[in-house]
Amino acid sequence: VEAGNFDEALKVCNGALRAHATGSVRDAEVMTVLVWYHVAVRIMKRVVDLMRQQADPGAQAVDAAGVSQSKRVGTHYATALTSIPLRPEHWARAVRAAVDYNVAIRNYGVGARGIEMIRRKAQEDPSAVRAVDITALERTYAQCSSNRFANAYPQPSMSVCFHTLNFIGPASVTLKCSVCPAIFLAAAGYNRTQRCPCCHLGVLM
């Protein structure tokens, strides 16, 4: 993950989850971490791909504010990533990146909430955010405050389908695994009582 080799990270997660499902020893905590990282790595890859697209000025149209669709959607995914329980150092980097992305598209309210999350984590576990420049974040927070915490592009959701990565809205019909944290949009094509494609142990409900 640190090297940005997302495809290899996904292979490791998939292999570990299948080995866990077929092994004689089951560890719910390890399985849960693997499932979360499996979707997190896919989101990271999606963010990187979208931000690369927006870096090409001729690749797509931009709105009146000069923001491309890929930059906006990439920012929304980066923000959703911050709700996943990653290792502290990975989570801190994810939040820091989401803050920068949101402020860049004038999502000052969302950016400020990310900074507030870092503040709370710094009080609870200072070592978790040691790689974060808190002073720089406070300057960014002041910028958000001066812009009245307005959001030009409100976050659609903090939850995504573990299959399609589409955002899950409040009215979405979903299926959840009986064992792991995986959740799927009904439109993804899965059925109730089907074996969970993530942990390979639970059933969808």
mmCIF file with all atom_site columns, N, CA and C in Angstrom, residues 50-114:
data_model
loop_
_atom_site.group_PDB
_atom_site.id
_atom_site.type_symbol
_atom_site.label_atom_id
_atom_site.label_alt_id
_atom_site.label_comp_id
_atom_site.label_asym_id
_atom_site.label_entity_id
_atom_site.label_seq_id
_atom_site.pdbx_PDB_ins_code
_atom_site.Cartn_x
_atom_site.Cartn_y
_atom_site.Cartn_z
_atom_site.occupancy
_atom_site.B_iso_or_equiv
_atom_site.pdbx_formal_charge
_atom_site.auth_seq_id
_atom_site.auth_comp_id
_atom_site.auth_asym_id
_atom_site.auth_atom_id
_atom_site.pdbx_PDB_model_num
ATOM 1   N N  . LEU A 1 50  ? -8.617  8.653  -10.883 1.00 0.00 ? 50  LEU A N  1
ATOM 2   C CA . LEU A 1 50  ? -9.424  9.844  -11.170 1.00 0.00 ? 50  LEU A CA 1
ATOM 3   C C  . LEU A 1 50  ? -8.586  11.115 -11.143 1.00 0.00 ? 50  LEU A C  1
ATOM 4   N N  . MET A 1 51  ? -7.674  11.200 -10.190 1.00 0.00 ? 51  MET A N  1
ATOM 5   C CA . MET A 1 51  ? -6.841  12.392 -10.111 1.00 0.00 ? 51  MET A CA 1
ATOM 6   C C  . MET A 1 51  ? -5.854  12.469 -11.285 1.00 0.00 ? 51  MET A C  1
ATOM 7   N N  . ARG A 1 52  ? -5.432  11.324 -11.798 1.00 0.00 ? 52  ARG A N  1
ATOM 8   C CA . ARG A 1 52  ? -4.587  11.325 -12.997 1.00 0.00 ? 52  ARG A CA 1
ATOM 9   C C  . ARG A 1 52  ? -5.386  11.823 -14.203 1.00 0.00 ? 52  ARG A C  1
ATOM 10  N N  . GLN A 1 53  ? -6.640  11.426 -14.275 1.00 0.00 ? 53  GLN A N  1
ATOM 11  C CA . GLN A 1 53  ? -7.493  11.877 -15.371 1.00 0.00 ? 53  GLN A CA 1
ATOM 12  C C  . GLN A 1 53  ? -7.671  13.385 -15.346 1.00 0.00 ? 53  GLN A C  1
ATOM 13  N N  . GLN A 1 54  ? -7.909  13.934 -14.162 1.00 0.00 ? 54  GLN A N  1
ATOM 14  C CA . GLN A 1 54  ? -8.165  15.373 -14.077 1.00 0.00 ? 54  GLN A CA 1
ATOM 15  C C  . GLN A 1 54  ? -6.910  16.184 -14.343 1.00 0.00 ? 54  GLN A C  1
ATOM 16  N N  . ALA A 1 55  ? -5.745  15.552 -14.214 1.00 0.00 ? 55  ALA A N  1
ATOM 17  C CA . ALA A 1 55  ? -4.489  16.262 -14.463 1.00 0.00 ? 55  ALA A CA 1
ATOM 18  C C  . ALA A 1 55  ? -4.270  16.523 -15.942 1.00 0.00 ? 55  ALA A C  1
ATOM 19  N N  . ASP A 1 56  ? -5.024  15.824 -16.798 1.00 0.00 ? 56  ASP A N  1
ATOM 20  C CA . ASP A 1 56  ? -4.921  16.016 -18.241 1.00 0.00 ? 56  ASP A CA 1
ATOM 21  C C  . ASP A 1 56  ? -5.942  17.058 -18.666 1.00 0.00 ? 56  ASP A C  1
ATOM 22  N N  . PRO A 1 57  ? -5.519  18.284 -18.940 1.00 0.00 ? 57  PRO A N  1
ATOM 23  C CA . PRO A 1 57  ? -6.475  19.363 -19.224 1.00 0.00 ? 57  PRO A CA 1
ATOM 24  C C  . PRO A 1 57  ? -7.339  19.131 -20.449 1.00 0.00 ? 57  PRO A C  1
ATOM 25  N N  . GLY A 1 58  ? -6.891  18.277 -21.350 1.00 0.00 ? 58  GLY A N  1
ATOM 26  C CA . GLY A 1 58  ? -7.677  18.040 -22.553 1.00 0.00 ? 58  GLY A CA 1
ATOM 27  C C  . GLY A 1 58  ? -8.544  16.808 -22.480 1.00 0.00 ? 58  GLY A C  1
ATOM 28  N N  . ALA A 1 59  ? -8.527  16.120 -21.351 1.00 0.00 ? 59  ALA A N  1
ATOM 29  C CA . ALA A 1 59  ? -9.228  14.842 -21.242 1.00 0.00 ? 59  ALA A CA 1
ATOM 30  C C  . ALA A 1 59  ? -10.729 14.995 -21.056 1.00 0.00 ? 59  ALA A C  1
ATOM 31  N N  . GLN A 1 60  ? -11.158 16.097 -20.437 1.00 0.00 ? 60  GLN A N  1
ATOM 32  C CA . GLN A 1 60  ? -12.587 16.237 -20.129 1.00 0.00 ? 60  GLN A CA 1
ATOM 33  C C  . GLN A 1 60  ? -12.928 17.689 -19.886 1.00 0.00 ? 60  GLN A C  1
ATOM 34  N N  . ALA A 1 61  ? -14.216 17.960 -19.940 1.00 0.00 ? 61  ALA A N  1
ATOM 35  C CA . ALA A 1 61  ? -14.697 19.319 -19.713 1.00 0.00 ? 61  ALA A CA 1
ATOM 36  C C  . ALA A 1 61  ? -14.678 19.648 -18.225 1.00 0.00 ? 61  ALA A C  1
ATOM 37  N N  . VAL A 1 62  ? -14.636 20.928 -17.912 1.00 0.00 ? 62  VAL A N  1
ATOM 38  C CA . VAL A 1 62  ? -14.697 21.388 -16.526 1.00 0.00 ? 62  VAL A CA 1
ATOM 39  C C  . VAL A 1 62  ? -15.927 22.261 -16.366 1.00 0.00 ? 62  VAL A C  1
ATOM 40  N N  . ASP A 1 63  ? -16.373 22.411 -15.126 1.00 0.00 ? 63  ASP A N  1
ATOM 41  C CA . ASP A 1 63  ? -17.550 23.255 -14.883 1.00 0.00 ? 63  ASP A CA 1
ATOM 42  C C  . ASP A 1 63  ? -17.129 24.721 -14.823 1.00 0.00 ? 63  ASP A C  1
ATOM 43  N N  . ALA A 1 64  ? -18.092 25.576 -14.479 1.00 0.00 ? 64  ALA A N  1
ATOM 44  C CA . ALA A 1 64  ? -17.831 27.017 -14.469 1.00 0.00 ? 64  ALA A CA 1
ATOM 45  C C  . ALA A 1 64  ? -16.734 27.400 -13.487 1.00 0.00 ? 64  ALA A C  1
ATOM 46  N N  . ALA A 1 65  ? -16.547 26.580 -12.448 1.00 0.00 ? 65  ALA A N  1
ATOM 47  C CA . ALA A 1 65  ? -15.519 26.860 -11.445 1.00 0.00 ? 65  ALA A CA 1
ATOM 48  C C  . ALA A 1 65  ? -14.174 26.238 -11.814 1.00 0.00 ? 65  ALA A C  1
ATOM 49  N N  . GLY A 1 66  ? -14.119 25.587 -12.984 1.00 0.00 ? 66  GLY A N  1
ATOM 50  C CA . GLY A 1 66  ? -12.863 24.984 -13.414 1.00 0.00 ? 66  GLY A CA 1
ATOM 51  C C  . GLY A 1 66  ? -12.580 23.622 -12.807 1.00 0.00 ? 66  GLY A C  1
ATOM 52  N N  . VAL A 1 67  ? -13.611 22.966 -12.244 1.00 0.00 ? 67  VAL A N  1
ATOM 53  C CA . VAL A 1 67  ? -13.441 21.656 -11.608 1.00 0.00 ? 67  VAL A CA 1
ATOM 54  C C  . VAL A 1 67  ? -13.974 20.563 -12.536 1.00 0.00 ? 67  VAL A C  1
ATOM 55  N N  . SER A 1 68  ? -13.152 19.587 -12.830 1.00 0.00 ? 68  SER A N  1
ATOM 56  C CA . SER A 1 68  ? -13.582 18.487 -13.688 1.00 0.00 ? 68  SER A CA 1
ATOM 57  C C  . SER A 1 68  ? -14.376 17.470 -12.877 1.00 0.00 ? 68  SER A C  1
ATOM 58  N N  . GLN A 1 69  ? -15.140 16.649 -13.577 1.00 0.00 ? 69  GLN A N  1
ATOM 59  C CA . GLN A 1 69  ? -15.918 15.619 -12.894 1.00 0.00 ? 69  GLN A CA 1
ATOM 60  C C  . GLN A 1 69  ? -15.009 14.630 -12.187 1.00 0.00 ? 69  GLN A C  1
ATOM 61  N N  . SER A 1 70  ? -13.897 14.261 -12.813 1.00 0.00 ? 70  SER A N  1
ATOM 62  C CA . SER A 1 70  ? -13.007 13.284 -12.185 1.00 0.00 ? 70  SER A CA 1
ATOM 63  C C  . SER A 1 70  ? -12.392 13.838 -10.903 1.00 0.00 ? 70  SER A C  1
ATOM 64  N N  . LYS A 1 71  ? -12.080 15.131 -10.874 1.00 0.00 ? 71  LYS A N  1
ATOM 65  C CA . LYS A 1 71  ? -11.523 15.737 -9.662  1.00 0.00 ? 71  LYS A CA 1
ATOM 66  C C  . LYS A 1 71  ? -12.558 15.759 -8.549  1.00 0.00 ? 71  LYS A C  1
ATOM 67  N N  . ARG A 1 72  ? -13.789 16.097 -8.909  1.00 0.00 ? 72  ARG A N  1
ATOM 68  C CA . ARG A 1 72  ? -14.865 16.133 -7.915  1.00 0.00 ? 72  ARG A CA 1
ATOM 69  C C  . ARG A 1 72  ? -15.142 14.738 -7.365  1.00 0.00 ? 72  ARG A C  1
ATOM 70  N N  . VAL A 1 73  ? -15.300 13.757 -8.253  1.00 0.00 ? 73  VAL A N  1
ATOM 71  C CA . VAL A 1 73  ? -15.609 12.400 -7.802  1.00 0.00 ? 73  VAL A CA 1
ATOM 72  C C  . VAL A 1 73  ? -14.432 11.803 -7.045  1.00 0.00 ? 73  VAL A C  1
ATOM 73  N N  . GLY A 1 74  ? -13.205 12.071 -7.518  1.00 0.00 ? 74  GLY A N  1
ATOM 74  C CA . GLY A 1 74  ? -12.028 11.591 -6.809  1.00 0.00 ? 74  GLY A CA 1
ATOM 75  C C  . GLY A 1 74  ? -11.967 12.133 -5.394  1.00 0.00 ? 74  GLY A C  1
ATOM 76  N N  . THR A 1 75  ? -12.352 13.389 -5.226  1.00 0.00 ? 75  THR A N  1
ATOM 77  C CA . THR A 1 75  ? -12.387 13.993 -3.892  1.00 0.00 ? 75  THR A CA 1
ATOM 78  C C  . THR A 1 75  ? -13.429 13.323 -3.021  1.00 0.00 ? 75  THR A C  1
ATOM 79  N N  . HIS A 1 76  ? -14.588 13.018 -3.595  1.00 0.00 ? 76  HIS A N  1
ATOM 80  C CA . HIS A 1 76  ? -15.632 12.330 -2.820  1.00 0.00 ? 76  HIS A CA 1
ATOM 81  C C  . HIS A 1 76  ? -15.149 10.955 -2.352  1.00 0.00 ? 76  HIS A C  1
ATOM 82  N N  . TYR A 1 77  ? -14.444 10.239 -3.202  1.00 0.00 ? 77  TYR A N  1
ATOM 83  C CA . TYR A 1 77  ? -13.926 8.923  -2.801  1.00 0.00 ? 77  TYR A CA 1
ATOM 84  C C  . TYR A 1 77  ? -12.840 9.065  -1.736  1.00 0.00 ? 77  TYR A C  1
ATOM 85  N N  . ALA A 1 78  ? -11.980 10.062 -1.899  1.00 0.00 ? 78  ALA A N  1
ATOM 86  C CA . ALA A 1 78  ? -10.932 10.286 -0.896  1.00 0.00 ? 78  ALA A CA 1
ATOM 87  C C  . ALA A 1 78  ? -11.555 10.588 0.471   1.00 0.00 ? 78  ALA A C  1
ATOM 88  N N  . THR A 1 79  ? -12.667 11.301 0.466   1.00 0.00 ? 79  THR A N  1
ATOM 89  C CA . THR A 1 79  ? -13.359 11.618 1.720   1.00 0.00 ? 79  THR A CA 1
ATOM 90  C C  . THR A 1 79  ? -13.991 10.372 2.317   1.00 0.00 ? 79  THR A C  1
ATOM 91  N N  . ALA A 1 80  ? -14.606 9.546  1.492   1.00 0.00 ? 80  ALA A N  1
ATOM 92  C CA . ALA A 1 80  ? -15.214 8.303  1.983   1.00 0.00 ? 80  ALA A CA 1
ATOM 93  C C  . ALA A 1 80  ? -14.167 7.389  2.605   1.00 0.00 ? 80  ALA A C  1
ATOM 94  N N  . LEU A 1 81  ? -12.957 7.421  2.077   1.00 0.00 ? 81  LEU A N  1
ATOM 95  C CA . LEU A 1 81  ? -11.875 6.581  2.596   1.00 0.00 ? 81  LEU A CA 1
ATOM 96  C C  . LEU A 1 81  ? -11.580 6.890  4.063   1.00 0.00 ? 81  LEU A C  1
ATOM 97  N N  . THR A 1 82  ? -11.809 8.125  4.485   1.00 0.00 ? 82  THR A N  1
ATOM 98  C CA . THR A 1 82  ? -11.488 8.511  5.862   1.00 0.00 ? 82  THR A CA 1
ATOM 99  C C  . THR A 1 82  ? -12.407 7.873  6.894   1.00 0.00 ? 82  THR A C  1
ATOM 100 N N  . SER A 1 83  ? -13.509 7.283  6.453   1.00 0.00 ? 83  SER A N  1
ATOM 101 C CA . SER A 1 83  ? -14.436 6.635  7.390   1.00 0.00 ? 83  SER A CA 1
ATOM 102 C C  . SER A 1 83  ? -14.089 5.173  7.630   1.00 0.00 ? 83  SER A C  1
ATOM 103 N N  . ILE A 1 84  ? -13.085 4.668  6.923   1.00 0.00 ? 84  ILE A N  1
ATOM 104 C CA . ILE A 1 84  ? -12.689 3.264  7.052   1.00 0.00 ? 84  ILE A CA 1
ATOM 105 C C  . ILE A 1 84  ? -11.634 3.124  8.144   1.00 0.00 ? 84  ILE A C  1
ATOM 106 N N  . PRO A 1 85  ? -11.778 2.149  9.043   1.00 0.00 ? 85  PRO A N  1
ATOM 107 C CA . PRO A 1 85  ? -10.827 1.981  10.151  1.00 0.00 ? 85  PRO A CA 1
ATOM 108 C C  . PRO A 1 85  ? -9.490  1.380  9.708   1.00 0.00 ? 85  PRO A C  1
ATOM 109 N N  . LEU A 1 86  ? -8.654  2.214  9.135   1.00 0.00 ? 86  LEU A N  1
ATOM 110 C CA . LEU A 1 86  ? -7.336  1.788  8.693   1.00 0.00 ? 86  LEU A CA 1
ATOM 111 C C  . LEU A 1 86  ? -6.335  1.860  9.842   1.00 0.00 ? 86  LEU A C  1
ATOM 112 N N  . ARG A 1 87  ? -5.129  1.382  9.607   1.00 0.00 ? 87  ARG A N  1
ATOM 113 C CA . ARG A 1 87  ? -4.058  1.577  10.586  1.00 0.00 ? 87  ARG A CA 1
ATOM 114 C C  . ARG A 1 87  ? -3.860  3.071  10.773  1.00 0.00 ? 87  ARG A C  1
ATOM 115 N N  . PRO A 1 88  ? -3.528  3.500  12.003  1.00 0.00 ? 88  PRO A N  1
ATOM 116 C CA . PRO A 1 88  ? -3.455  4.939  12.294  1.00 0.00 ? 88  PRO A CA 1
ATOM 117 C C  . PRO A 1 88  ? -2.664  5.754  11.287  1.00 0.00 ? 88  PRO A C  1
ATOM 118 N N  . GLU A 1 89  ? -1.490  5.263  10.884  1.00 0.00 ? 89  GLU A N  1
ATOM 119 C CA . GLU A 1 89  ? -0.674  6.049  9.965   1.00 0.00 ? 89  GLU A CA 1
ATOM 120 C C  . GLU A 1 89  ? -1.306  6.143  8.586   1.00 0.00 ? 89  GLU A C  1
ATOM 121 N N  . HIS A 1 90  ? -1.981  5.071  8.151   1.00 0.00 ? 90  HIS A N  1
ATOM 122 C CA . HIS A 1 90  ? -2.670  5.101  6.862   1.00 0.00 ? 90  HIS A CA 1
ATOM 123 C C  . HIS A 1 90  ? -3.883  6.027  6.933   1.00 0.00 ? 90  HIS A C  1
ATOM 124 N N  . TRP A 1 91  ? -4.602  5.950  8.044   1.00 0.00 ? 91  TRP A N  1
ATOM 125 C CA . TRP A 1 91  ? -5.784  6.796  8.209   1.00 0.00 ? 91  TRP A CA 1
ATOM 126 C C  . TRP A 1 91  ? -5.398  8.270  8.210   1.00 0.00 ? 91  TRP A C  1
ATOM 127 N N  . ALA A 1 92  ? -4.340  8.625  8.926   1.00 0.00 ? 92  ALA A N  1
ATOM 128 C CA . ALA A 1 92  ? -3.917  10.023 9.010   1.00 0.00 ? 92  ALA A CA 1
ATOM 129 C C  . ALA A 1 92  ? -3.553  10.564 7.631   1.00 0.00 ? 92  ALA A C  1
ATOM 130 N N  . ARG A 1 93  ? -2.857  9.760  6.838   1.00 0.00 ? 93  ARG A N  1
ATOM 131 C CA . ARG A 1 93  ? -2.503  10.199 5.486   1.00 0.00 ? 93  ARG A CA 1
ATOM 132 C C  . ARG A 1 93  ? -3.749  10.366 4.629   1.00 0.00 ? 93  ARG A C  1
ATOM 133 N N  . ALA A 1 94  ? -4.697  9.451  4.803   1.00 0.00 ? 94  ALA A N  1
ATOM 134 C CA . ALA A 1 94  ? -5.937  9.528  4.030   1.00 0.00 ? 94  ALA A CA 1
ATOM 135 C C  . ALA A 1 94  ? -6.713  10.794 4.366   1.00 0.00 ? 94  ALA A C  1
ATOM 136 N N  . VAL A 1 95  ? -6.796  11.112 5.646   1.00 0.00 ? 95  VAL A N  1
ATOM 137 C CA . VAL A 1 95  ? -7.521  12.316 6.058   1.00 0.00 ? 95  VAL A CA 1
ATOM 138 C C  . VAL A 1 95  ? -6.808  13.559 5.543   1.00 0.00 ? 95  VAL A C  1
ATOM 139 N N  . ARG A 1 96  ? -5.484  13.572 5.666   1.00 0.00 ? 96  ARG A N  1
ATOM 140 C CA . ARG A 1 96  ? -4.716  14.746 5.198   1.00 0.00 ? 96  ARG A CA 1
ATOM 141 C C  . ARG A 1 96  ? -4.933  14.963 3.714   1.00 0.00 ? 96  ARG A C  1
ATOM 142 N N  . ALA A 1 97  ? -4.904  13.887 2.934   1.00 0.00 ? 97  ALA A N  1
ATOM 143 C CA . ALA A 1 97  ? -5.122  14.018 1.493   1.00 0.00 ? 97  ALA A CA 1
ATOM 144 C C  . ALA A 1 97  ? -6.537  14.501 1.202   1.00 0.00 ? 97  ALA A C  1
ATOM 145 N N  . ALA A 1 98  ? -7.525  13.966 1.929   1.00 0.00 ? 98  ALA A N  1
ATOM 146 C CA . ALA A 1 98  ? -8.914  14.359 1.713   1.00 0.00 ? 98  ALA A CA 1
ATOM 147 C C  . ALA A 1 98  ? -9.119  15.840 2.023   1.00 0.00 ? 98  ALA A C  1
ATOM 148 N N  . VAL A 1 99  ? -8.460  16.322 3.062   1.00 0.00 ? 99  VAL A N  1
ATOM 149 C CA . VAL A 1 99  ? -8.551  17.750 3.399   1.00 0.00 ? 99  VAL A CA 1
ATOM 150 C C  . VAL A 1 99  ? -8.056  18.586 2.223   1.00 0.00 ? 99  VAL A C  1
ATOM 151 N N  . ASP A 1 100 ? -6.889  18.249 1.707   1.00 0.00 ? 100 ASP A N  1
ATOM 152 C CA . ASP A 1 100 ? -6.325  19.013 0.593   1.00 0.00 ? 100 ASP A CA 1
ATOM 153 C C  . ASP A 1 100 ? -7.225  18.970 -0.638  1.00 0.00 ? 100 ASP A C  1
ATOM 154 N N  . TYR A 1 101 ? -7.726  17.779 -0.962  1.00 0.00 ? 101 TYR A N  1
ATOM 155 C CA . TYR A 1 101 ? -8.593  17.651 -2.133  1.00 0.00 ? 101 TYR A CA 1
ATOM 156 C C  . TYR A 1 101 ? -9.859  18.486 -1.978  1.00 0.00 ? 101 TYR A C  1
ATOM 157 N N  . ASN A 1 102 ? -10.466 18.439 -0.789  1.00 0.00 ? 102 ASN A N  1
ATOM 158 C CA . ASN A 1 102 ? -11.710 19.175 -0.582  1.00 0.00 ? 102 ASN A CA 1
ATOM 159 C C  . ASN A 1 102 ? -11.505 20.681 -0.619  1.00 0.00 ? 102 ASN A C  1
ATOM 160 N N  . VAL A 1 103 ? -10.450 21.152 -0.003  1.00 0.00 ? 103 VAL A N  1
ATOM 161 C CA . VAL A 1 103 ? -10.192 22.593 -0.022  1.00 0.00 ? 103 VAL A CA 1
ATOM 162 C C  . VAL A 1 103 ? -9.917  23.056 -1.457  1.00 0.00 ? 103 VAL A C  1
ATOM 163 N N  . ALA A 1 104 ? -9.262  22.207 -2.243  1.00 0.00 ? 104 ALA A N  1
ATOM 164 C CA . ALA A 1 104 ? -8.950  22.556 -3.633  1.00 0.00 ? 104 ALA A CA 1
ATOM 165 C C  . ALA A 1 104 ? -10.204 22.765 -4.476  1.00 0.00 ? 104 ALA A C  1
ATOM 166 N N  . ILE A 1 105 ? -11.306 22.071 -4.122  1.00 0.00 ? 105 ILE A N  1
ATOM 167 C CA . ILE A 1 105 ? -12.552 22.245 -4.882  1.00 0.00 ? 105 ILE A CA 1
ATOM 168 C C  . ILE A 1 105 ? -13.578 23.083 -4.104  1.00 0.00 ? 105 ILE A C  1
ATOM 169 N N  . ARG A 1 106 ? -13.099 23.782 -3.086  1.00 0.00 ? 106 ARG A N  1
ATOM 170 C CA . ARG A 1 106 ? -13.922 24.701 -2.285  1.00 0.00 ? 106 ARG A CA 1
ATOM 171 C C  . ARG A 1 106 ? -14.971 23.977 -1.437  1.00 0.00 ? 106 ARG A C  1
ATOM 172 N N  . ASN A 1 107 ? -14.637 22.788 -0.991  1.00 0.00 ? 107 ASN A N  1
ATOM 173 C CA . ASN A 1 107 ? -15.466 22.085 -0.011  1.00 0.00 ? 107 ASN A CA 1
ATOM 174 C C  . ASN A 1 107 ? -14.884 22.382 1.378   1.00 0.00 ? 107 ASN A C  1
ATOM 175 N N  . TYR A 1 108 ? -15.100 23.588 1.839   1.00 0.00 ? 108 TYR A N  1
ATOM 176 C CA . TYR A 1 108 ? -14.459 24.040 3.072   1.00 0.00 ? 108 TYR A CA 1
ATOM 177 C C  . TYR A 1 108 ? -15.043 23.380 4.325   1.00 0.00 ? 108 TYR A C  1
ATOM 178 N N  . GLY A 1 109 ? -16.320 23.063 4.291   1.00 0.00 ? 109 GLY A N  1
ATOM 179 C CA . GLY A 1 109 ? -16.935 22.394 5.440   1.00 0.00 ? 109 GLY A CA 1
ATOM 180 C C  . GLY A 1 109 ? -16.413 20.983 5.609   1.00 0.00 ? 109 GLY A C  1
ATOM 181 N N  . VAL A 1 110 ? -16.326 20.254 4.505   1.00 0.00 ? 110 VAL A N  1
ATOM 182 C CA . VAL A 1 110 ? -15.817 18.883 4.555   1.00 0.00 ? 110 VAL A CA 1
ATOM 183 C C  . VAL A 1 110 ? -14.339 18.891 4.950   1.00 0.00 ? 110 VAL A C  1
ATOM 184 N N  . GLY A 1 111 ? -13.590 19.826 4.390   1.00 0.00 ? 111 GLY A N  1
ATOM 185 C CA . GLY A 1 111 ? -12.176 19.926 4.736   1.00 0.00 ? 111 GLY A CA 1
ATOM 186 C C  . GLY A 1 111 ? -11.977 20.219 6.214   1.00 0.00 ? 111 GLY A C  1
ATOM 187 N N  . ALA A 1 112 ? -12.788 21.109 6.753   1.00 0.00 ? 112 ALA A N  1
ATOM 188 C CA . ALA A 1 112 ? -12.679 21.456 8.168   1.00 0.00 ? 112 ALA A CA 1
ATOM 189 C C  . ALA A 1 112 ? -13.003 20.273 9.065   1.00 0.00 ? 112 ALA A C  1
ATOM 190 N N  . ARG A 1 113 ? -13.991 19.470 8.658   1.00 0.00 ? 113 ARG A N  1
ATOM 191 C CA . ARG A 1 113 ? -14.322 18.278 9.459   1.00 0.00 ? 113 ARG A CA 1
ATOM 192 C C  . ARG A 1 113 ? -13.153 17.302 9.490   1.00 0.00 ? 113 ARG A C  1
ATOM 193 N N  . GLY A 1 114 ? -12.448 17.191 8.391   1.00 0.00 ? 114 GLY A N  1
ATOM 194 C CA . GLY A 1 114 ? -11.268 16.333 8.371   1.00 0.00 ? 114 GLY A CA 1
ATOM 195 C C  . GLY A 1 114 ? -10.202 16.826 9.340   1.00 0.00 ? 114 GLY A C  1
#
